[in-house]
PDB file of C-alpha atoms in Angstrom:
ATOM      1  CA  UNK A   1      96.640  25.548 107.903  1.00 47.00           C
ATOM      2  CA  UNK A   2      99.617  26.886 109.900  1.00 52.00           C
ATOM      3  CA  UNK A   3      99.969  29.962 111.071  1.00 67.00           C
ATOM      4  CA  UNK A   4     102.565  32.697 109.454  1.00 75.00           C
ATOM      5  CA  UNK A   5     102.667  34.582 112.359  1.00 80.00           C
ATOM      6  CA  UNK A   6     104.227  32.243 114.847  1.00 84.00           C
ATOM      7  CA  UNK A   7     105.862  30.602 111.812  1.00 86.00           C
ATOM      8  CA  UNK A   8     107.763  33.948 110.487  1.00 88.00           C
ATOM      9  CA  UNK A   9     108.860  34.196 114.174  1.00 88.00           C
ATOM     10  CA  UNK A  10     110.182  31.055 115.031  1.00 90.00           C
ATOM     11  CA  UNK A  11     111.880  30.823 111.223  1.00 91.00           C
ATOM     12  CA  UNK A  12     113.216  34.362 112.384  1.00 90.00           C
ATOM     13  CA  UNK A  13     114.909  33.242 115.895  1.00 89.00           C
ATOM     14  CA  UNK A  14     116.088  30.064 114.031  1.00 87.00           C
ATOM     15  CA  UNK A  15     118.597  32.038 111.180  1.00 87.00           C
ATOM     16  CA  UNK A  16     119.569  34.972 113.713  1.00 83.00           C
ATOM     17  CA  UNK A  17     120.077  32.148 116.419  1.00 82.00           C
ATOM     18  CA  UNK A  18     122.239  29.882 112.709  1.00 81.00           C
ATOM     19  CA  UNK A  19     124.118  32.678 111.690  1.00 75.00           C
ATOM     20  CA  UNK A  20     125.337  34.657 115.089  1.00 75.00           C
ATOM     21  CA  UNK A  21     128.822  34.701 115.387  1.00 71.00           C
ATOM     22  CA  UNK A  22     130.737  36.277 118.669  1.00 64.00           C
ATOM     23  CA  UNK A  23     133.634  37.551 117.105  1.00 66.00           C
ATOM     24  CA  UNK A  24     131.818  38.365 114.039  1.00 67.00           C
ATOM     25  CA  UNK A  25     129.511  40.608 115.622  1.00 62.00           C
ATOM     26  CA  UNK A  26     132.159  42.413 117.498  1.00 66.00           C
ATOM     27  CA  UNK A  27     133.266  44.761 114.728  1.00 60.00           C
ATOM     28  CA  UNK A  28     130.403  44.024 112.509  1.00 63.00           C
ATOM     29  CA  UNK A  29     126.493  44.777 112.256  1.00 66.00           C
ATOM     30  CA  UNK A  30     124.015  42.431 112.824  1.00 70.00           C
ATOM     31  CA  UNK A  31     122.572  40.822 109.462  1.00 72.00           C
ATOM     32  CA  UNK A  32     119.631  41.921 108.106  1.00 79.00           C
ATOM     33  CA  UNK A  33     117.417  39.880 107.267  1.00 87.00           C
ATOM     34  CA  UNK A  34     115.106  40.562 104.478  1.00 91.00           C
ATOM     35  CA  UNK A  35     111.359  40.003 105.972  1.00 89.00           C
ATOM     36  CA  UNK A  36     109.224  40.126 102.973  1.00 91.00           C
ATOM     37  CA  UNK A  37     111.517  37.203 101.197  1.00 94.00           C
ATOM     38  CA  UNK A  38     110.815  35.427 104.078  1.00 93.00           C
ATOM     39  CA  UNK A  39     107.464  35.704 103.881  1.00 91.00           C
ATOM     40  CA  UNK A  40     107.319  34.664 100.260  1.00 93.00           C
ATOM     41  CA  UNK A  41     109.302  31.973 100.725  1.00 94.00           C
ATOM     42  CA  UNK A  42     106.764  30.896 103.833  1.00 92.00           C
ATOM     43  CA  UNK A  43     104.038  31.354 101.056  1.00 90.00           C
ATOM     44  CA  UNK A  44     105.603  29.121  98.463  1.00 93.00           C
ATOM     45  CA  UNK A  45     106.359  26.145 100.858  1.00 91.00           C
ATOM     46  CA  UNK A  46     102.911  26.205 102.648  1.00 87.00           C
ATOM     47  CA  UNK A  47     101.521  25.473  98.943  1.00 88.00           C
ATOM     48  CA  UNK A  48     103.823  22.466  98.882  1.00 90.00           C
ATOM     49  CA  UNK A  49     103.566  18.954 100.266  1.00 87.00           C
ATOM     50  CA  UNK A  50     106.524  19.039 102.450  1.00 87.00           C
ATOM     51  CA  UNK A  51     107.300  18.466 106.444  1.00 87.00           C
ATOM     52  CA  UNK A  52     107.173  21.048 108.235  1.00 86.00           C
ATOM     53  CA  UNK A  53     110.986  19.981 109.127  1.00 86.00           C
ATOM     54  CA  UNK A  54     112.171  20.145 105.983  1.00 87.00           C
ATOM     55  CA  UNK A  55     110.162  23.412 104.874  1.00 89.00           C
ATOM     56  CA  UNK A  56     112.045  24.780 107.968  1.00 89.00           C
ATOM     57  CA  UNK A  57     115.485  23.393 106.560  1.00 88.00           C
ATOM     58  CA  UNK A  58     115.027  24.746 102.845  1.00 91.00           C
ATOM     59  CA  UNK A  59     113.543  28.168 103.952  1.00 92.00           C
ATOM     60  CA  UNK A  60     116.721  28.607 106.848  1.00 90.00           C
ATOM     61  CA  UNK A  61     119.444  28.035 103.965  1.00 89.00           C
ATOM     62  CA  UNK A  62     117.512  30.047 101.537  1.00 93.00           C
ATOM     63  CA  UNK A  63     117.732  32.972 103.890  1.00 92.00           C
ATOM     64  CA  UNK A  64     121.368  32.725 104.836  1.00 88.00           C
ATOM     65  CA  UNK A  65     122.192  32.445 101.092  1.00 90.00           C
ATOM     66  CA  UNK A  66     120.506  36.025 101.203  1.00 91.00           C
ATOM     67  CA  UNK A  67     122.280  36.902 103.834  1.00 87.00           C
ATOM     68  CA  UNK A  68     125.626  36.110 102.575  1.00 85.00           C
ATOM     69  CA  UNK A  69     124.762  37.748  99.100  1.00 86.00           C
ATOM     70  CA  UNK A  70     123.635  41.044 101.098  1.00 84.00           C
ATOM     71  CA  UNK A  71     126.839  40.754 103.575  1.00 78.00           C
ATOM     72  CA  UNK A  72     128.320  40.900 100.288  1.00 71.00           C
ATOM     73  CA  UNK A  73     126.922  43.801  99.381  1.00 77.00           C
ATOM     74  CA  UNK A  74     127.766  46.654 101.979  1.00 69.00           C
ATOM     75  CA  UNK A  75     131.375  46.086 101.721  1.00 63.00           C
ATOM     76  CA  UNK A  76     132.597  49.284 100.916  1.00 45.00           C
ATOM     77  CA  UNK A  77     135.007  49.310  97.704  1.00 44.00           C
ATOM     78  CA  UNK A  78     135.318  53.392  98.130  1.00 44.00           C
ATOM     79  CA  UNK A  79     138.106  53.748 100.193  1.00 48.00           C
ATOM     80  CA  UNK A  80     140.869  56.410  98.819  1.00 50.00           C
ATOM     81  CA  UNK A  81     144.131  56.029  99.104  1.00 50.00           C
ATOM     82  CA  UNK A  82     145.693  53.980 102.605  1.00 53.00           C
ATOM     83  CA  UNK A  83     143.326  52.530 104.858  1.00 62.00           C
ATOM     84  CA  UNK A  84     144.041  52.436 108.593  1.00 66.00           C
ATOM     85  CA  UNK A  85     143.773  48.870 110.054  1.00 68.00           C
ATOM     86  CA  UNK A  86     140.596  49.415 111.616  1.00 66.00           C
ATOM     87  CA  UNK A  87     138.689  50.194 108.154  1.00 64.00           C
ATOM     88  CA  UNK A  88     140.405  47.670 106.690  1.00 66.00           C
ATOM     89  CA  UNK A  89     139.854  45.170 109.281  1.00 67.00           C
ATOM     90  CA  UNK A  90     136.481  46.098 108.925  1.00 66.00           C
ATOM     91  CA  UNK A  91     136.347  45.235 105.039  1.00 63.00           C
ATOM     92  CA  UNK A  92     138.317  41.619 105.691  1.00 68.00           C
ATOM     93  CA  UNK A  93     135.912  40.887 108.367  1.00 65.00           C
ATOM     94  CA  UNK A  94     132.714  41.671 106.028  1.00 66.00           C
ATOM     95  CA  UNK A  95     133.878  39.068 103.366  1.00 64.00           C
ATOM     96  CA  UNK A  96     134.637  36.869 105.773  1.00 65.00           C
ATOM     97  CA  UNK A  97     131.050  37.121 107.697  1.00 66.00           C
ATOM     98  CA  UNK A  98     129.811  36.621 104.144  1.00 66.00           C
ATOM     99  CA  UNK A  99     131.838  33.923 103.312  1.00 68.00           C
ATOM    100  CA  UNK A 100     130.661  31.946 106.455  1.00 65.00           C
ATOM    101  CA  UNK A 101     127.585  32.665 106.047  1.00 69.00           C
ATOM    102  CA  UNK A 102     127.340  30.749 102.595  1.00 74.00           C
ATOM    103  CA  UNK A 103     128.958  27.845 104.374  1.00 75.00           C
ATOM    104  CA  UNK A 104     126.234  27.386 106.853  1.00 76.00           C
ATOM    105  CA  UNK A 105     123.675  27.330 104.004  1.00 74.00           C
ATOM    106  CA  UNK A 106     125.924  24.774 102.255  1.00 74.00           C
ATOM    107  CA  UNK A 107     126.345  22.618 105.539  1.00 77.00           C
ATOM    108  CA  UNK A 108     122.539  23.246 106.361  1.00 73.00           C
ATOM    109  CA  UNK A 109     121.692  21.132 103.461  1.00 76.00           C
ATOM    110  CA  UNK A 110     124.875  19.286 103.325  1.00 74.00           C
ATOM    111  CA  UNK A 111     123.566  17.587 106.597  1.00 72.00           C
ATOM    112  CA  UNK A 112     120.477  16.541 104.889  1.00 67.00           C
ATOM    113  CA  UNK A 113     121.463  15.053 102.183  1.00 72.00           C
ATOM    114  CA  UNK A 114     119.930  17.402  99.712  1.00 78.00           C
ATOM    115  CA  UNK A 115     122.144  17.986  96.454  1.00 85.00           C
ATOM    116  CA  UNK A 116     119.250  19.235  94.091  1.00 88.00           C
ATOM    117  CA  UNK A 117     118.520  22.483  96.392  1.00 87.00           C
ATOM    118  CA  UNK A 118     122.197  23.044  96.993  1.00 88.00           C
ATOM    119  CA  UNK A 119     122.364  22.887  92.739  1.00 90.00           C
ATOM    120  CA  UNK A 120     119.553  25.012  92.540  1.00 92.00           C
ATOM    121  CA  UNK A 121     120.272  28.113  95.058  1.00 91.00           C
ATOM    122  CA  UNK A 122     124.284  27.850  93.618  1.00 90.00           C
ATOM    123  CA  UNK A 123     122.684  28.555  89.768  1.00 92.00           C
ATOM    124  CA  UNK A 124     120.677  31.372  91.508  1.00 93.00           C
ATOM    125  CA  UNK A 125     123.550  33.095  93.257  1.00 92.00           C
ATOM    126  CA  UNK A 126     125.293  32.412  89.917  1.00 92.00           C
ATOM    127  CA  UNK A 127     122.459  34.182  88.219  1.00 95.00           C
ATOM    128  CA  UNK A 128     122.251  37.077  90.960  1.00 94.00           C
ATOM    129  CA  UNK A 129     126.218  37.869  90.411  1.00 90.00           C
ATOM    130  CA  UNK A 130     125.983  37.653  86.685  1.00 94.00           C
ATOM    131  CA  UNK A 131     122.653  40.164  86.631  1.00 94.00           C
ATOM    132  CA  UNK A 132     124.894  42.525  89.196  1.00 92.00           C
ATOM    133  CA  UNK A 133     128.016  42.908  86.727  1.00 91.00           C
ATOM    134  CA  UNK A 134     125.330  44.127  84.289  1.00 94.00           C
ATOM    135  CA  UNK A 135     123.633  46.150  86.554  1.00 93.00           C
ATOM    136  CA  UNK A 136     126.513  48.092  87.966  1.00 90.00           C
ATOM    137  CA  UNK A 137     128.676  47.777  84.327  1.00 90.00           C
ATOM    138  CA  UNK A 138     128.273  51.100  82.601  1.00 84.00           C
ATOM    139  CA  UNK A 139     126.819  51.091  79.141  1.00 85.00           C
ATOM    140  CA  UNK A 140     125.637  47.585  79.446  1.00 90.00           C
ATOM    141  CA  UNK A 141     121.640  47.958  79.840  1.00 94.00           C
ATOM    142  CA  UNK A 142     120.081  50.262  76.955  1.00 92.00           C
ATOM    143  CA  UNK A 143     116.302  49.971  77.531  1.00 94.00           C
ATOM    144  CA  UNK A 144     114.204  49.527  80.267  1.00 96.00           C
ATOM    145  CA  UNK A 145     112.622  46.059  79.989  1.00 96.00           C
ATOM    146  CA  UNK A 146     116.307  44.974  80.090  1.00 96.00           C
ATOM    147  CA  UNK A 147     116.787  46.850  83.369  1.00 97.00           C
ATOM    148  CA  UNK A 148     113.691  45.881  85.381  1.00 97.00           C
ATOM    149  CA  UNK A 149     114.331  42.016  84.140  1.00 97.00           C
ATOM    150  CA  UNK A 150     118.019  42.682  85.558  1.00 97.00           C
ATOM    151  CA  UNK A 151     116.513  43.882  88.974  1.00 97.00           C
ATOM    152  CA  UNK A 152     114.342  41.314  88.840  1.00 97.00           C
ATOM    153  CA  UNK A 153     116.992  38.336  88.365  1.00 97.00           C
ATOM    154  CA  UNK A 154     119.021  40.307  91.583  1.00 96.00           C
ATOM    155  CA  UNK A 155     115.848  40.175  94.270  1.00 96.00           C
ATOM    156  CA  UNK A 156     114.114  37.317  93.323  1.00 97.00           C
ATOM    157  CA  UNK A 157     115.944  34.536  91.462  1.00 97.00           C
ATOM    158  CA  UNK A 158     116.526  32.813  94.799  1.00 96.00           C
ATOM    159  CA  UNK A 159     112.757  32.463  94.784  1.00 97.00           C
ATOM    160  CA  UNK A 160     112.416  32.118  91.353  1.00 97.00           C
ATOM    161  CA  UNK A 161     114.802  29.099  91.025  1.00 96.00           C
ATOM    162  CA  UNK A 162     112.825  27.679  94.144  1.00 96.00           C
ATOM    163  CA  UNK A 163     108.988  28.002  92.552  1.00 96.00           C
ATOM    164  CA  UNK A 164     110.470  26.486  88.937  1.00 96.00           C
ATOM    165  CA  UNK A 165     112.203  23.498  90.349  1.00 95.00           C
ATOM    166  CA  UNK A 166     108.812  22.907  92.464  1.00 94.00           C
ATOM    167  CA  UNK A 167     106.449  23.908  89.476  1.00 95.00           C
ATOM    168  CA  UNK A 168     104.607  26.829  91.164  1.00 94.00           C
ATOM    169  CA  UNK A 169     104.692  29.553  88.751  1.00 94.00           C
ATOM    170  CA  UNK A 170     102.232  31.428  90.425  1.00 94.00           C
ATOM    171  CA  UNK A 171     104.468  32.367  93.791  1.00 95.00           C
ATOM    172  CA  UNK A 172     107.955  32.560  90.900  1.00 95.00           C
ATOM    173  CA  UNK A 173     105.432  35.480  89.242  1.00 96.00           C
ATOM    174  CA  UNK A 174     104.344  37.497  92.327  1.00 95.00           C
ATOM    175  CA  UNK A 175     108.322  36.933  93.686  1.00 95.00           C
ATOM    176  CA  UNK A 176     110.081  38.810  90.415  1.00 97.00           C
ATOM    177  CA  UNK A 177     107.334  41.827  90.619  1.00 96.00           C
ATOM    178  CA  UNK A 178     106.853  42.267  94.199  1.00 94.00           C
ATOM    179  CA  UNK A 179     110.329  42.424  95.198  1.00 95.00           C
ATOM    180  CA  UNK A 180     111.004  44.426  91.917  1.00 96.00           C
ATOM    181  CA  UNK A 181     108.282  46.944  93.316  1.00 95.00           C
ATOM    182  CA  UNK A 182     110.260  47.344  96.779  1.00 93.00           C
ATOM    183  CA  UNK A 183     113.722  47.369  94.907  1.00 94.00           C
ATOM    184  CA  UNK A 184     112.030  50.403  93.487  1.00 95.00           C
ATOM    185  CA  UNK A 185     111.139  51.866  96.269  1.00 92.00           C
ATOM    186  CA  UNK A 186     114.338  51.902  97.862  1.00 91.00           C
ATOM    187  CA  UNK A 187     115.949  53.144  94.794  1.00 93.00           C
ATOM    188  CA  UNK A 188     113.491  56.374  94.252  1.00 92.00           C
ATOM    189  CA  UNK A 189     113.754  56.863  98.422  1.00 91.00           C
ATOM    190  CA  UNK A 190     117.713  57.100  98.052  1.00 91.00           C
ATOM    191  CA  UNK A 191     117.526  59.017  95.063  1.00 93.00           C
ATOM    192  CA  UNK A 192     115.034  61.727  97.453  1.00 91.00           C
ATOM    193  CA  UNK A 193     117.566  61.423 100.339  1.00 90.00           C
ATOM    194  CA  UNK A 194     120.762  61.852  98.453  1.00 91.00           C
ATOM    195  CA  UNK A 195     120.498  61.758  94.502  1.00 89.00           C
ATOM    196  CA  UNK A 196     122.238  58.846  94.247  1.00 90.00           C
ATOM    197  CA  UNK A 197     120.890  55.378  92.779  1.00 93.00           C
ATOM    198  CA  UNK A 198     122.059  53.225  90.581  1.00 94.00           C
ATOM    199  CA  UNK A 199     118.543  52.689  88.809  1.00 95.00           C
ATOM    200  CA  UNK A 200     118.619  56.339  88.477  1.00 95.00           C
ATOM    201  CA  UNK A 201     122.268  56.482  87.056  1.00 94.00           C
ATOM    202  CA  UNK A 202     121.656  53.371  84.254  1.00 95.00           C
ATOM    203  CA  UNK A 203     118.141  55.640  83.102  1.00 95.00           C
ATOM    204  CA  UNK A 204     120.371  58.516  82.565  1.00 93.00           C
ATOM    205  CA  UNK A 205     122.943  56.867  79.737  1.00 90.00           C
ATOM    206  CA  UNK A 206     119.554  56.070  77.897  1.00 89.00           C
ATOM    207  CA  UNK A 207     118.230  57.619  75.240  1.00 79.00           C
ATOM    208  CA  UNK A 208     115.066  58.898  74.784  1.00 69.00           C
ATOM    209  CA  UNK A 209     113.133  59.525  71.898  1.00 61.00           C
ATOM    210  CA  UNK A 210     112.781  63.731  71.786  1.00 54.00           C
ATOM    211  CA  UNK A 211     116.634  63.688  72.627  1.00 49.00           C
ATOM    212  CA  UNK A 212     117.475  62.031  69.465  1.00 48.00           C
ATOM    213  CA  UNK A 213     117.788  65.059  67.277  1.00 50.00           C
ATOM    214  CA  UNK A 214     120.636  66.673  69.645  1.00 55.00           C
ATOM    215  CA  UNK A 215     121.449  67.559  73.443  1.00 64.00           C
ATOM    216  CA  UNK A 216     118.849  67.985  75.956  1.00 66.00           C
ATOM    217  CA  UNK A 217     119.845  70.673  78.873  1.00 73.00           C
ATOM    218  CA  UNK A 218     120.748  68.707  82.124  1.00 74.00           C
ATOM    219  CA  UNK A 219     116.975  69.688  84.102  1.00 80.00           C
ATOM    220  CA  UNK A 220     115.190  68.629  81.373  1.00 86.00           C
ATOM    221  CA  UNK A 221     116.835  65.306  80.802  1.00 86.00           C
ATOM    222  CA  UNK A 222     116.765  64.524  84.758  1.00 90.00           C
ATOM    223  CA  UNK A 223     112.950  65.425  84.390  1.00 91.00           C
ATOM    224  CA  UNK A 224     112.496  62.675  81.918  1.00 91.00           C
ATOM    225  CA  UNK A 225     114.676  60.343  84.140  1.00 93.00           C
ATOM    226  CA  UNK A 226     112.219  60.889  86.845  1.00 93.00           C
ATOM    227  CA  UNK A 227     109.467  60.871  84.693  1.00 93.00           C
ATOM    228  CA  UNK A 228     110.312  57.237  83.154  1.00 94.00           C
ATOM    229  CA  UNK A 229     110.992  55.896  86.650  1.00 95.00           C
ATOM    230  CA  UNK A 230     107.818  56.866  87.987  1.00 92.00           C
ATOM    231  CA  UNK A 231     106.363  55.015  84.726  1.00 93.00           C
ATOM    232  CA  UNK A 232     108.565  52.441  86.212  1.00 94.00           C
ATOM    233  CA  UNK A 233     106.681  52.022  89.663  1.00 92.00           C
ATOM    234  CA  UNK A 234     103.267  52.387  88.332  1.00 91.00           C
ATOM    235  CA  UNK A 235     103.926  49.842  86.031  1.00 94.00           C
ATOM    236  CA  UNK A 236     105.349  47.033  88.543  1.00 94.00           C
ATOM    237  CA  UNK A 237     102.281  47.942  90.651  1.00 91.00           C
ATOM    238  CA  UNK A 238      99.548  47.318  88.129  1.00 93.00           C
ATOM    239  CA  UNK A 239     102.036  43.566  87.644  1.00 95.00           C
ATOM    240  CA  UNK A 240     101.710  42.472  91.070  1.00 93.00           C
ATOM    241  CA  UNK A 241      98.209  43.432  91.618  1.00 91.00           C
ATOM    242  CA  UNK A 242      97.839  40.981  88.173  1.00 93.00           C
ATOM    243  CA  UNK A 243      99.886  38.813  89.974  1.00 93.00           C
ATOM    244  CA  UNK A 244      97.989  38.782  92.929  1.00 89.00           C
ATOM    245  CA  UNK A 245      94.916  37.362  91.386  1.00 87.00           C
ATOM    246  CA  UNK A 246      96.738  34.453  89.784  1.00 87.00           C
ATOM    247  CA  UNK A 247      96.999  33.189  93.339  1.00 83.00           C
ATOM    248  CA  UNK A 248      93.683  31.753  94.591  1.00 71.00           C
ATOM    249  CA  UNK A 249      94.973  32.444  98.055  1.00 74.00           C
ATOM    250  CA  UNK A 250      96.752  34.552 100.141  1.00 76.00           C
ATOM    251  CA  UNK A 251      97.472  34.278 103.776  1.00 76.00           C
ATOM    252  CA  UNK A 252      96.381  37.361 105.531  1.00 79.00           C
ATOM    253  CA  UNK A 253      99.536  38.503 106.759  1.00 79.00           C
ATOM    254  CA  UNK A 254     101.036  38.103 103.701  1.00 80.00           C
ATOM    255  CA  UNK A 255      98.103  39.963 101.960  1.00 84.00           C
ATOM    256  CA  UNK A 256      98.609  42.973 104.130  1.00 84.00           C
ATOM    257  CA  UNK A 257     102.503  42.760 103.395  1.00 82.00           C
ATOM    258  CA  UNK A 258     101.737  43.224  99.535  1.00 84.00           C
ATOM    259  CA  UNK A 259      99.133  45.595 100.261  1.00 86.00           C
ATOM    260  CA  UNK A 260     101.683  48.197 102.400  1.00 84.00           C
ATOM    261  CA  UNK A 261     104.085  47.947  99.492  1.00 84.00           C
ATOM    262  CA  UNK A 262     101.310  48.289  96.366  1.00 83.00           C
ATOM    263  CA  UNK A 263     100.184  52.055  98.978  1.00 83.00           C
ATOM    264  CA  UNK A 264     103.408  53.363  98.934  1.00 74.00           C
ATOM    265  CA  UNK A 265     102.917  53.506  94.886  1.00 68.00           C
ATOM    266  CA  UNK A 266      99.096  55.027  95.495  1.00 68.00           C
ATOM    267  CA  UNK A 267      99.649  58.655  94.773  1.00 61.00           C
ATOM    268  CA  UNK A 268     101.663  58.047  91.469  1.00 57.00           C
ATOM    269  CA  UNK A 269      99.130  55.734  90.336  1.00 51.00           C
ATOM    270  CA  UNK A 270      96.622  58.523  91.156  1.00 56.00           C
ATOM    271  CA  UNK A 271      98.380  60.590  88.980  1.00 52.00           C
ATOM    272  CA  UNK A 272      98.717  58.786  85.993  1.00 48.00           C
ATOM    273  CA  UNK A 273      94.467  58.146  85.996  1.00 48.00           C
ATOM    274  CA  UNK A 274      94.300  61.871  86.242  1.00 51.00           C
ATOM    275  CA  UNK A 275      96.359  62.262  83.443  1.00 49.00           C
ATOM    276  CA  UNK A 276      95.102  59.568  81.044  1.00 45.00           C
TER     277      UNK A 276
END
């Protein structure tokens, strides 16, 4: 059995060590790197018959094809007006740190040989982009299913793409409602630091059954914004604790990764016994 500890260490050294770049990181943060996908991707591959060479290999260019998509992401598209060549620079720079960053993950498994998993994490970033128009595409998501399935295809369909081609629904299953439980969290904590999230905006053009028969004041409609999200979270909780128990087993650190995340959802679920 190998050990995720030292694993999730040495796979993290490996990608910062793959994707630094000196003149990059000059004007530039340092990429994030999304732990918990790691370890989820760590979990699916020690459930597979592969080297521990190539695990390494897939798991690296996984990671920096998340790291491009999130490099991506932060580029500002605000700016008003003239930008002064610093900001700008700034914004060429991001793409560009992107950019390269998809090209390691390309020549990562260039190098090897490997077409199928270079076909398979290109239909996933296809399928990330596509569910990102929608998500961010006024008008274009009227119910909720739709929108937690769109969140869903955006964290996990790197994952996702991985556990179908290998036939492990299983880890594909606790991927989409995990990391749809986090995305939540990090929507509702932005939404309590600065009332703005996207998750929050898309439940607001929504309709909801009492407000059919004519306008609902602004309070009361944000009430039942907040209201439905938090139906939201408990929800996605109660599906990865199901999806838990599909897997016979977890590794411990792992375990206590998807326990942390299923606590920070404890008091609503709390609630919602109360008031059933």
């Amino acid at each position: 059995m190998l050990n995720i500890t030292d694993d999730i260490k040495q796979l993290k050294r490996l990608i910062e060590t793959k994707a630094q770049h000196p003149y990059l990181l000059k004007y530039i943060q340092k990429p994030s790197l999304d732990e918990d996908k790691l370890i989820l991707l760590w979990g699916l591959f020690n459930d597979l018959d592969v080297t521990s060479e190539k695990r390494n290999q897939y798991i690296i260019s996984t990671m920096l094809v998340q790291i491009a998509l999130d490099t991506h992401e932060i580029v500002s598209n605000s700016g008003e007006g003239i930008e002064s060549p610093e900001v700008l620079k700034n914004r060429q720079l991001q793409v560009l740190a992107g950019d390269y960053y998809s090209g390691l993950y390309y020549q990562g498994l260039a190098s090897v040989g490997n077409v199928d998993m270079i076909r398979i994490l290109s239909s996933a970033i296809k399928k990330i982009n596509d569910n990102k128009i929608i998500l961010y595409q006024q008008g274009s998501i009227n119910d909720v299913p739709t929108l937690l399935m769109t969140i869903k295809a955006i964290e996990a369909s790197l994952i996702h793409k991985l556990g179908e081609y290998y036939s492990e629904p299983a880890w594909m299953e606790l991927s989409e409602d995990l990391l749809l439980l986090k995305r939540l969290h990090v929507e509702k904590s932005s939404y309590m630091k600065s009332g703005q999230s996207i998750v929050f905006d898309v439940l607001r053009e929504m309709p909801f059954d009492d407000s059919i028969g004519g306008e609902v004041p602004i309070s009361e409609k944000e009430e039942q914004v907040r209201s439905q999200f938090d139906k939201c979270l408990w929800d996605a909780r109660q599906s990865v604790e199901r999806s838990m128990r599909k897997l016979a087993k977890l590794d411990d650190e792992l375990l206590e990764r998807v326990k942390a995340i299923l606590e920070q959802t404890e008091s609503i679920a709390n609630s919602y016994v109360k008031e059933g």
